[in-house]
Coordinates of C-alpha atoms and ligand atoms in Angstrom, one line a residue:
X1243 CA 95.5 43.4 145.6
X1244 CA 98.1 42.3 143.1
X1245 CA 99.8 45.1 141.2
X1246 CA 100.0 44.5 137.5
X1247 CA 103.6 44.6 136.5
X1248 CA 105.0 46.0 133.3
X1249 CA 106.5 43.4 131.1
X1250 CA 109.9 44.9 131.5
X1251 CA 109.8 44.3 135.2
X1252 CA 108.4 40.8 134.7
X1253 CA 111.3 40.0 132.4
X1254 CA 113.9 41.1 134.9
X1255 CA 112.4 38.9 137.5
X1256 CA 112.2 35.8 135.4
X1257 CA 115.3 35.9 133.3
X1258 CA 118.6 35.4 134.8
X1259 CA 120.8 35.7 131.7
X1260 CA 123.0 32.7 131.1
X1261 CA 126.6 33.4 130.1
X1262 CA 126.9 33.7 126.4
X1263 CA 128.4 30.8 124.5
X1264 CA 129.8 30.6 121.0
X1265 CA 126.3 29.5 119.9
X1266 CA 124.5 32.4 121.5
X1267 CA 122.9 34.4 118.7
X1268 CA 124.3 37.9 118.7
X1269 CA 120.9 39.5 119.1
X1270 CA 120.0 36.9 121.8
X1271 CA 123.0 37.9 123.9
X1272 CA 122.9 39.6 127.2
X1273 CA 125.0 42.4 125.8
X1274 CA 122.6 43.3 123.0
X1275 CA 119.8 43.7 125.7
X1276 CA 121.6 46.5 127.5
X1277 CA 123.2 49.8 126.6
X1278 CA 126.9 49.9 125.7
X1279 CA 129.2 51.8 128.1
X1280 CA 129.2 55.6 127.4
X1281 CA 130.8 57.1 130.5
X1282 CA 132.6 54.4 132.5
X1283 CA 134.3 51.4 131.0
X1284 CA 132.3 48.2 131.5
X1285 CA 133.4 45.6 134.0
X1286 CA 133.2 42.5 131.9
X1287 CA 134.7 41.3 128.7
X1288 CA 132.6 40.8 125.6
X1289 CA 132.7 38.2 122.8
X1290 CA 134.4 39.9 119.8
X1291 CA 131.6 38.7 117.5
X1292 CA 129.0 40.5 119.6
X1293 CA 131.2 43.5 120.3
X1294 CA 132.0 43.9 116.6
X1295 CA 128.3 43.8 115.6
X1296 CA 127.2 46.2 118.3
X1297 CA 129.9 48.7 117.8
X1298 CA 129.8 48.6 114.0
X1299 CA 126.0 49.0 114.2
X1300 CA 126.6 52.4 115.7
X1301 CA 128.2 53.5 112.4
X1302 CA 124.9 53.0 110.5
X1303 CA 123.7 56.2 112.0
X1304 CA 126.3 58.2 110.1
X1305 CA 124.7 57.2 106.9
X1306 CA 126.5 56.2 103.8
X1307 CA 129.7 58.3 103.3
X1308 CA 129.3 58.0 99.5
X1309 CA 126.0 59.9 99.7
X1310 CA 127.9 62.6 101.6
X1311 CA 128.2 65.2 98.8
X1312 CA 129.6 67.8 101.3
X1313 CA 133.1 66.4 101.5
X1314 CA 136.3 66.6 99.5
X1315 CA 137.6 63.6 101.4
X1316 CA 137.9 60.3 99.7
X1317 CA 135.1 57.8 100.4
X1318 CA 136.1 54.9 98.3
X1319 CA 139.2 52.9 97.6
X1320 CA 139.7 49.7 95.6
X1321 CA 140.0 46.4 97.4
X1322 CA 143.7 46.1 96.9
X1323 CA 144.3 49.6 98.3
X1324 CA 142.3 48.7 101.4
X1325 CA 144.4 45.6 101.8
X1326 CA 147.6 47.6 101.5
X1327 CA 146.3 49.9 104.2
X1328 CA 145.4 47.0 106.5
X1329 CA 148.7 45.3 105.9
X1330 CA 150.6 48.4 106.9
X1331 CA 148.4 49.5 109.7
X1332 CA 150.8 48.5 112.4
X1333 CA 153.8 50.4 111.0
X1334 CA 154.8 53.7 112.7
X1335 CA 155.8 56.3 110.2
X1336 CA 158.1 58.1 112.6
X1337 CA 160.2 55.0 113.4
X1338 CA 162.6 55.5 110.6
X1339 CA 165.0 52.9 111.8
X1340 CA 162.5 50.2 112.5
X1341 CA 160.5 50.8 109.4
X1342 CA 163.1 51.9 106.8
X1343 CA 160.9 50.9 103.9
X1344 CA 158.0 53.1 105.1
X1345 CA 160.6 55.9 105.1
X1346 CA 161.7 55.0 101.6
X1347 CA 158.2 54.9 100.3
X1348 CA 157.4 58.3 101.8
X1349 CA 160.5 59.7 100.1
X1350 CA 159.4 58.2 96.8
X1351 CA 156.0 59.9 97.2
X1352 CA 157.7 63.2 98.0
X1353 CA 159.7 62.9 94.8
X1354 CA 156.7 62.1 92.7
X1355 CA 154.7 65.0 94.1
X1356 CA 157.6 67.5 93.9
X1357 CA 157.9 66.5 90.2
X1358 CA 154.2 66.8 89.6
X1359 CA 154.6 70.4 91.0
X1360 CA 157.5 71.1 88.7
X1361 CA 160.3 71.3 91.2
X1362 CA 163.3 73.0 89.6
X1363 CA 166.1 70.5 89.1
X1364 CA 168.6 73.2 90.0
X1365 CA 167.1 73.5 93.4
X1366 CA 167.0 71.0 96.3
X1367 CA 163.4 70.4 97.2
X1368 CA 162.3 68.9 100.5
X1369 CA 159.0 67.6 101.7
X1370 CA 157.1 65.4 104.1
X1371 CA 153.8 63.7 104.6
X1372 CA 151.5 65.1 107.2
X1373 CA 148.1 64.1 108.8
X1374 CA 146.3 66.4 106.3
X1375 CA 146.5 69.8 104.8
X1376 CA 146.0 71.4 108.2
X1377 CA 149.3 70.1 109.5
X1378 CA 150.9 70.8 106.1
X1379 CA 149.6 74.4 106.2
X1380 CA 150.8 74.8 109.8
X1381 CA 154.3 73.7 108.7
X1382 CA 154.3 76.0 105.7
X1383 CA 153.2 78.9 107.8
X1384 CA 155.7 78.2 110.6
X1385 CA 158.6 78.0 108.1
X1386 CA 157.5 81.4 106.7
X1387 CA 157.3 82.9 110.1
X1388 CA 160.7 81.6 111.3
X1389 CA 162.3 82.6 108.0
X1390 CA 160.8 86.1 108.1
X1391 CA 162.0 86.7 111.7
X1392 CA 165.6 85.7 110.9
X1393 CA 165.8 87.8 107.8
X1394 CA 164.0 90.8 109.5
X1395 CA 166.4 90.7 112.4
X1396 CA 169.4 90.7 110.0
X1397 CA 167.9 93.7 108.2
X1398 CA 167.5 95.6 111.5
X1399 CA 163.7 95.5 111.6
X1400 CA 162.4 95.5 115.1
X1401 CA 160.5 92.2 115.1
X1402 CA 158.9 92.9 118.5
X1403 CA 157.4 96.2 117.4
X1404 CA 154.4 94.6 115.7
X1405 CA 152.9 91.1 115.1
X1406 CA 154.0 89.5 111.9
X1407 CA 151.2 89.2 109.4
X1408 CA 149.9 86.7 106.8
X1409 CA 147.8 87.7 103.8
X1410 CA 145.0 85.5 102.5
X1411 CA 141.6 86.1 100.9
X1412 CA 138.5 85.9 103.0
X1413 CA 137.7 82.7 101.2
X1414 CA 140.4 81.0 103.4
X1415 CA 139.8 77.7 105.0
X1416 CA 139.6 77.7 108.8
X1417 CA 143.2 76.3 109.1
X1418 CA 144.7 79.7 108.4
X1419 CA 142.7 81.3 111.2
X1420 CA 144.0 78.5 113.5
X1421 CA 147.5 79.0 112.3
X1422 CA 147.4 82.7 113.1
X1423 CA 145.9 82.2 116.5
X1424 CA 148.3 79.3 117.4
X1425 CA 151.4 81.1 116.2
X1426 CA 150.5 84.6 117.1
X1427 CA 150.3 86.0 113.6
X1428 CA 148.0 88.7 112.4
X1429 CA 145.6 87.4 109.7
X1430 CA 145.2 90.1 107.0
X1431 CA 142.2 89.3 104.9
X1432 CA 141.8 90.5 101.4
X1433 CA 138.1 90.9 101.1
X1434 CA 136.3 89.2 98.2
X1435 CA 134.8 92.1 96.3
X1436 CA 133.5 90.9 92.9
X1437 CA 130.5 88.6 92.8
X1438 CA 131.6 87.3 89.5
X1439 CA 135.1 86.5 90.7
X1440 CA 135.2 85.3 94.2
X1441 CA 139.0 84.9 94.3
X1442 CA 142.0 86.7 95.8
X1443 CA 142.6 90.2 94.3
X1444 CA 146.4 90.1 93.6
X1445 CA 146.8 93.9 93.7
X1446 CA 144.9 94.2 97.0
X1447 CA 147.1 91.5 98.5
X1448 CA 150.2 93.3 97.5
X1449 CA 148.8 96.6 98.9
X1450 CA 148.6 94.9 102.3
X1451 CA 152.2 93.8 102.4
X1452 CA 154.7 95.5 104.7
X1453 CA 158.0 94.6 106.5
X1454 CA 156.0 92.4 108.8
X1455 CA 154.5 90.2 106.2
X1456 CA 155.6 86.5 106.5
X1457 CA 153.8 85.5 103.3
X1458 CA 150.8 85.5 101.0
X1459 CA 148.6 82.4 100.7
X1460 CA 146.6 81.9 97.5
X1461 CA 144.3 79.0 97.4
X1462 CA 144.0 76.5 94.5
X1463 CA 140.5 75.3 95.0
X1464 CA 138.7 77.7 97.3
X1465 CA 136.8 75.6 99.8
X1466 CA 133.6 77.5 99.4
X1467 CA 133.3 77.6 95.7
X1468 CA 136.1 75.6 94.1
X1469 CA 137.6 78.7 92.3
X1470 CA 141.3 79.2 91.7
X1471 CA 143.3 82.2 92.8
X1472 CA 145.3 83.8 90.0
X1473 CA 148.8 83.0 91.2
X1474 CA 150.5 84.0 87.9
X1475 CA 149.4 87.6 88.4
X1476 CA 150.2 87.5 92.1
X1477 CA 153.6 86.2 91.3
X1478 CA 154.3 88.9 88.8
X1479 CA 153.1 91.7 91.0
X1480 CA 155.0 90.3 93.9
X1481 CA 158.3 90.2 91.9
X1482 CA 157.8 93.9 91.2
X1483 CA 157.0 94.6 94.9
X1484 CA 160.1 92.6 96.0
X1485 CA 162.4 94.7 93.9
X1486 CA 161.8 97.8 96.0
X1487 CA 160.8 96.2 99.3
X1488 CA 163.0 96.2 102.3
X1489 CA 162.2 92.6 103.0
X1490 CA 160.9 90.3 100.2
X1491 CA 157.6 88.5 100.5
X1492 CA 156.9 85.0 99.2
X1493 CA 154.0 82.7 98.5
X1494 CA 152.8 79.5 100.1
X1495 CA 150.1 77.8 98.0
X1496 CA 147.2 76.1 99.8
X1497 CA 146.5 73.5 97.2
X1498 CA 144.5 71.2 99.5
X1499 CA 142.1 70.2 96.8
X1500 CA 143.9 71.3 93.6
X1501 CA 147.4 70.0 94.4
X1502 CA 146.8 66.5 93.1
X1503 CA 144.1 67.4 90.6
X1504 CA 145.7 70.2 88.5
X1505 CA 148.9 68.3 87.6
X1506 CA 146.8 65.8 85.8
X1507 CA 144.0 68.0 84.5
X1508 CA 145.6 71.4 83.8
X1509 CA 149.3 70.6 83.3
X1510 CA 149.9 73.9 81.5
X1511 CA 148.4 76.1 84.2
X1512 CA 151.3 77.6 86.2
X1513 CA 150.5 77.8 89.9
X1514 CA 153.4 75.8 91.4
X1515 CA 157.2 75.8 91.5
X1516 CA 157.3 77.2 88.0
X1517 CA 156.5 80.5 89.6
X1518 CA 159.6 82.0 91.3
X1519 CA 157.9 83.4 94.4
X1520 CA 156.1 80.2 95.3
X1521 CA 158.4 78.7 98.0
X1522 CA 156.1 76.1 99.5
X1523 CA 152.9 74.1 98.6
X1524 CA 150.6 72.0 100.7
X1525 CA 147.9 69.5 99.7
X1526 CA 145.6 66.8 101.1
X1527 CA 146.4 63.3 99.9
X1528 CA 142.9 62.4 101.1
X1529 CA 141.2 64.8 98.7
X1530 CA 142.0 64.4 95.0
X1531 CA 145.1 62.4 95.9
X1532 CA 142.4 59.7 96.4
X1533 CA 143.4 58.2 99.8
X1534 CA 141.2 57.7 102.8
X1535 CA 141.6 60.3 105.5
X1536 CA 144.1 61.5 106.8
X1537 CA 147.2 62.3 104.8
X1538 CA 148.6 65.5 103.5
X1539 CA 151.9 66.7 102.0
X1540 CA 154.0 69.8 102.2
X1541 CA 156.9 70.7 100.0
X1542 CA 159.5 73.5 99.9
X1543 CA 161.1 74.3 96.6
X1544 CA 164.5 74.4 98.2
X1545 CA 166.1 73.6 101.6
X1546 CA 166.9 77.2 102.2
X1547 CA 163.1 77.9 102.8
X1548 CA 162.8 75.6 105.7
X1549 CA 164.7 77.1 108.7
X1550 CA 167.0 74.7 110.5
X1551 CA 165.3 75.3 113.8
X1552 CA 162.3 73.4 112.6
X1553 CA 164.2 70.3 111.6
X1554 CA 164.7 67.5 114.1
X1555 CA 166.7 64.4 113.5
X1556 CA 165.6 60.9 114.2
X1557 CA 167.8 57.7 113.9
X1558 CA 167.6 56.0 110.5
X1559 CA 169.8 53.2 109.3
X1560 CA 172.8 54.0 111.5
X1561 CA 172.4 57.7 110.5
X1562 CA 169.9 60.4 111.1
X1563 CA 166.9 61.4 109.1
X1564 CA 165.5 64.9 109.3
X1565 CA 161.8 65.2 110.4
X1566 CA 159.7 68.3 110.5
X1567 CA 156.2 67.4 111.6
X1568 CA 154.0 68.4 114.4
X1569 CA 152.8 64.9 115.1
X1570 CA 155.0 62.1 116.2
X1571 CA 153.6 58.5 116.0
X1572 CA 151.1 57.6 113.4
X1573 CA 150.4 54.7 111.1
X1574 CA 152.3 54.4 107.9
X1575 CA 149.3 53.0 106.1
X1576 CA 148.2 56.2 104.4
X1577 CA 151.7 56.7 103.0
X1578 CA 151.7 53.1 101.7
X1579 CA 148.2 53.8 100.2
X1580 CA 149.4 56.9 98.5
X1581 CA 152.3 55.1 97.0
X1582 CA 150.1 52.2 95.9
X1583 CA 147.8 54.6 94.1
X1584 CA 150.7 56.3 92.3
X1585 CA 152.0 52.8 91.2
X1586 CA 148.5 51.5 90.4
X1587 CA 147.2 54.4 88.3
X1588 CA 150.1 56.3 87.0
X1589 CA 149.5 59.6 85.3
X1590 CA 146.9 58.1 82.9
X1591 CA 144.9 56.6 85.7
X1592 CA 144.7 59.7 87.8
X1593 CA 143.8 61.6 84.7
X1594 CA 141.1 59.1 83.8
X1595 CA 139.5 59.3 87.3
X1596 CA 139.7 63.1 87.4
X1597 CA 138.5 63.5 83.9
X1598 CA 135.4 61.4 84.7
X1599 CA 134.9 63.4 87.8
X1600 CA 135.0 66.6 85.9
X1601 CA 132.5 65.3 83.3
X1602 CA 130.2 64.3 86.0
X1603 CA 130.5 67.7 87.6
X1604 CA 129.8 69.5 84.4
X1605 CA 126.8 67.2 83.8
X1606 CA 125.5 67.9 87.3
X1607 CA 125.9 71.7 86.8
X1608 CA 124.0 71.6 83.5
X1609 CA 121.2 69.6 85.1
X1610 CA 121.0 72.1 88.0
X1611 CA 121.1 75.1 85.8
X1612 CA 118.4 73.7 83.5
X1613 CA 116.0 73.9 86.5
X1614 CA 115.9 77.7 86.0
X1615 CA 115.9 78.5 89.7
X1616 CA 119.6 78.9 90.4
X1617 CA 122.6 81.1 89.7
X1618 CA 125.7 78.9 89.2
X1619 CA 128.8 80.1 91.2
X1620 CA 131.0 77.3 90.1
X1621 CA 129.9 75.0 87.3
X1622 CA 132.5 72.3 87.8
X1623 CA 135.0 73.8 85.4
X1624 CA 137.7 74.5 88.1
X1625 CA 137.9 71.9 90.9
X1626 CA 134.9 69.7 90.1
X1627 CA 132.7 71.5 92.6
X1628 CA 129.2 72.6 91.7
X1629 CA 128.1 75.6 93.7
X1630 CA 124.9 77.5 93.3
X1631 CA 122.6 80.1 94.8
X1632 CA 118.9 80.7 94.3
X1633 CA 118.3 83.3 91.6
X1634 CA 116.5 86.5 92.4
X1635 CA 113.2 85.3 90.9
X1636 CA 113.3 82.0 92.8
X1637 CA 114.0 83.8 96.0
X1638 CA 111.1 86.1 95.4
X1639 CA 108.6 83.4 94.4
X1640 CA 109.5 80.3 96.4
X1641 CA 108.3 79.7 100.0
X1642 CA 111.4 77.5 100.6
X1643 CA 115.1 78.1 100.6
X1644 CA 118.3 76.0 100.1
X1645 CA 118.2 74.9 103.7
X1646 CA 114.8 73.4 103.2
X1647 CA 116.1 71.7 100.1
X1648 CA 119.0 70.3 102.0
X1649 CA 116.6 68.8 104.5
X1650 CA 114.4 67.4 101.8
X1651 CA 117.3 65.7 100.1
X1652 CA 118.2 64.0 103.3
X1653 CA 115.0 61.9 102.9
X1654 CA 116.9 60.0 100.2
X1655 CA 120.1 59.8 102.1
X1656 CA 121.9 62.6 100.2
X1657 CA 123.8 65.0 102.3
X1658 CA 124.3 68.4 100.5
X1659 CA 125.2 71.4 102.6
X1660 CA 123.7 74.8 102.4
X1661 CA 125.7 77.6 103.9
X1662 CA 126.4 81.4 103.7
X1663 CA 129.4 82.6 101.6
X1664 CA 132.3 84.2 103.4
X1665 CA 132.7 87.9 104.5
X1666 CA 131.1 90.5 102.2
X1667 CA 128.7 87.9 100.7
X1668 CA 127.4 86.4 103.9
X1669 CA 123.9 87.3 102.9
X1670 CA 124.2 84.9 100.0
X1671 CA 123.5 81.3 100.8
X1672 CA 124.8 78.6 98.5
X1673 CA 124.6 74.9 98.1
X1674 CA 127.7 73.0 97.2
X1675 CA 128.5 69.5 95.9
X1676 CA 132.0 68.3 95.8
X1677 CA 132.1 65.8 93.0
X1678 CA 134.4 62.9 93.9
X1679 CA 136.2 60.1 92.3
X1680 CA 133.6 57.5 93.3
X1681 CA 130.6 59.3 91.8
X1682 CA 129.5 58.0 88.5
X1683 CA 127.3 59.6 85.9
X1684 CA 124.6 57.1 86.9
X1685 CA 124.7 58.1 90.6
X1686 CA 124.6 61.8 89.9
X1687 CA 121.7 61.3 87.5
X1688 CA 119.9 59.6 90.3
X1689 CA 120.7 62.6 92.5
X1690 CA 119.3 65.0 89.9
X1691 CA 116.1 63.0 89.8
X1692 CA 115.8 63.2 93.6
X1693 CA 116.6 66.9 93.4
X1694 CA 113.8 67.6 91.0
X1695 CA 111.4 65.5 93.1
X1696 CA 112.5 67.4 96.2
X1697 CA 111.8 70.7 94.6
X1698 CA 108.4 69.5 93.4
X1699 CA 107.5 68.5 96.9
X1700 CA 108.7 71.7 98.4
X1701 CA 106.7 73.7 95.9
X1702 CA 103.5 72.0 97.0
X1703 CA 104.3 71.7 100.8
X1704 CA 102.9 74.3 103.3
X1705 CA 106.0 75.9 104.6
X1706 CA 106.7 78.9 106.8
X1707 CA 110.1 80.5 106.4
X1708 CA 112.2 79.9 109.5
X1709 CA 115.2 81.6 110.9
X1710 CA 118.5 79.8 110.3
X1711 CA 121.2 78.9 112.8
X1712 CA 123.8 80.6 110.6
X1713 CA 121.7 83.8 110.3
X1714 CA 121.4 84.0 114.0
X1715 CA 125.1 83.7 115.0
X1716 CA 127.0 83.9 111.8
X1717 CA 128.6 80.5 112.4
X1718 CA 129.2 78.2 109.5
X1719 CA 129.0 74.7 110.8
X1720 CA 132.5 73.3 110.4
X1721 CA 131.6 70.2 108.5
X1722 CA 130.0 72.3 105.8
X1723 CA 133.1 73.9 104.5
X1724 CA 135.9 71.4 104.8
Ligands
PLP331 C1 140.3 70.9 103.1 C2 141.1 72.2 103.1 C3 142.1 72.4 104.1 C4 142.2 71.5 105.3 O1 142.6 70.2 104.8 P1 142.6 68.9 105.7 O2 143.3 67.9 104.9 O3 141.2 68.6 106.0 O4 143.3 69.2 107.0 C5 142.9 73.5 104.0 N1 142.7 74.4 103.0 C6 141.8 74.2 102.0 C7 141.8 75.2 100.9 C8 141.0 73.1 102.0 O5 140.1 72.9 101.0

């Protein structure tokens, strides 16, 4: 008796695929009928037309980055900026001799940023581009550690007796934990203690200082909430401390999100080189510097704060150029893009984009507050981040929580994270939206409409409360806090 074959087997028997030609439809090709390689490289070559389609189709699954409301990182650049990036893609930023103009453009960016951060003309600032704030923070931290060690040895402090320490609030971004693990430094956390002010307590930070402190790291734009640490107070208290301390302590500002936002939006707020104890600052060019990932910047207010051992020399125009980066080769395209944006927008343009972003953030916060279910933790008045928790009454009455709301918003393509706050407030879950340059009033009003609808649906859905991943193991998914 003849066995009935499945149609898949039948296909395999009948069809011997002909080699693709230039007229083969992409979705009639042999390649589109099989899986792409995932463990071993394939044997045969593939038509670029087909390969492009199949590989770029994989990207669809990531959703639309512009609907990703979790991230600080730039998701839109103008056509000309994209072109600049493509044009410079093949340059290598480390080859100073071969690409002298990339080096020159980087220097111009360093000057522009140092001036935005009020570098003191009497000092000799120094800075570099990096892959992002993470590399920039590592460099800032390394410089502090090396400088501390040299000074401590000169003062007769036994540098082997204890690990050096770094002081930061428990609202720190994960890079500081990495820094401390990688460079063998003790992370001294200043706990967040006031629900109405989730920032670094300057006095408590000073109280943690000792002869082994390499520095204090305040944050301008706390990743979780968008709040600013009070660096003016910290600087004042630190000056007092330093007068009687055996070894002085200084400040590195982690301005990943605020560094290229505040100079345009709050030019009178002192947080930068105007404050005497601030010796270095890092930022992400790909956050409010408005460049696609990944670029960052780190600056020292004066050469003396970057120890010589960290500087390497590479050939440049018959001479040598100092470099102090962890990475070696990488494309110059982000540097070119940063310079393009400075040229293209100028001060007014950056301010226009950021002012719009702030307006949209404030609008969003008002809309969310008006729902009557949430306590606002940041209403967009600092970094344009809107961050909220369910109020006590809503927690009591509702059968759903912020994680359910996040799931529901996904139906419309919006990605909005819900996560627990850092130490001391881990039992509080929040939702956070980072308002970015490419979000218009129109888009966020559409979001508010979807938010209301999502809440309505959750109110009428039959839900059982379920245990959360984060409640079980205390882990905050990385992507939710960057
Ligand atoms: C985003 C962020 C970082 C890390 O920056 P990358 O550019 O992503 O490496 C570090 N610190 C703070 C406060 C941040 O917000």
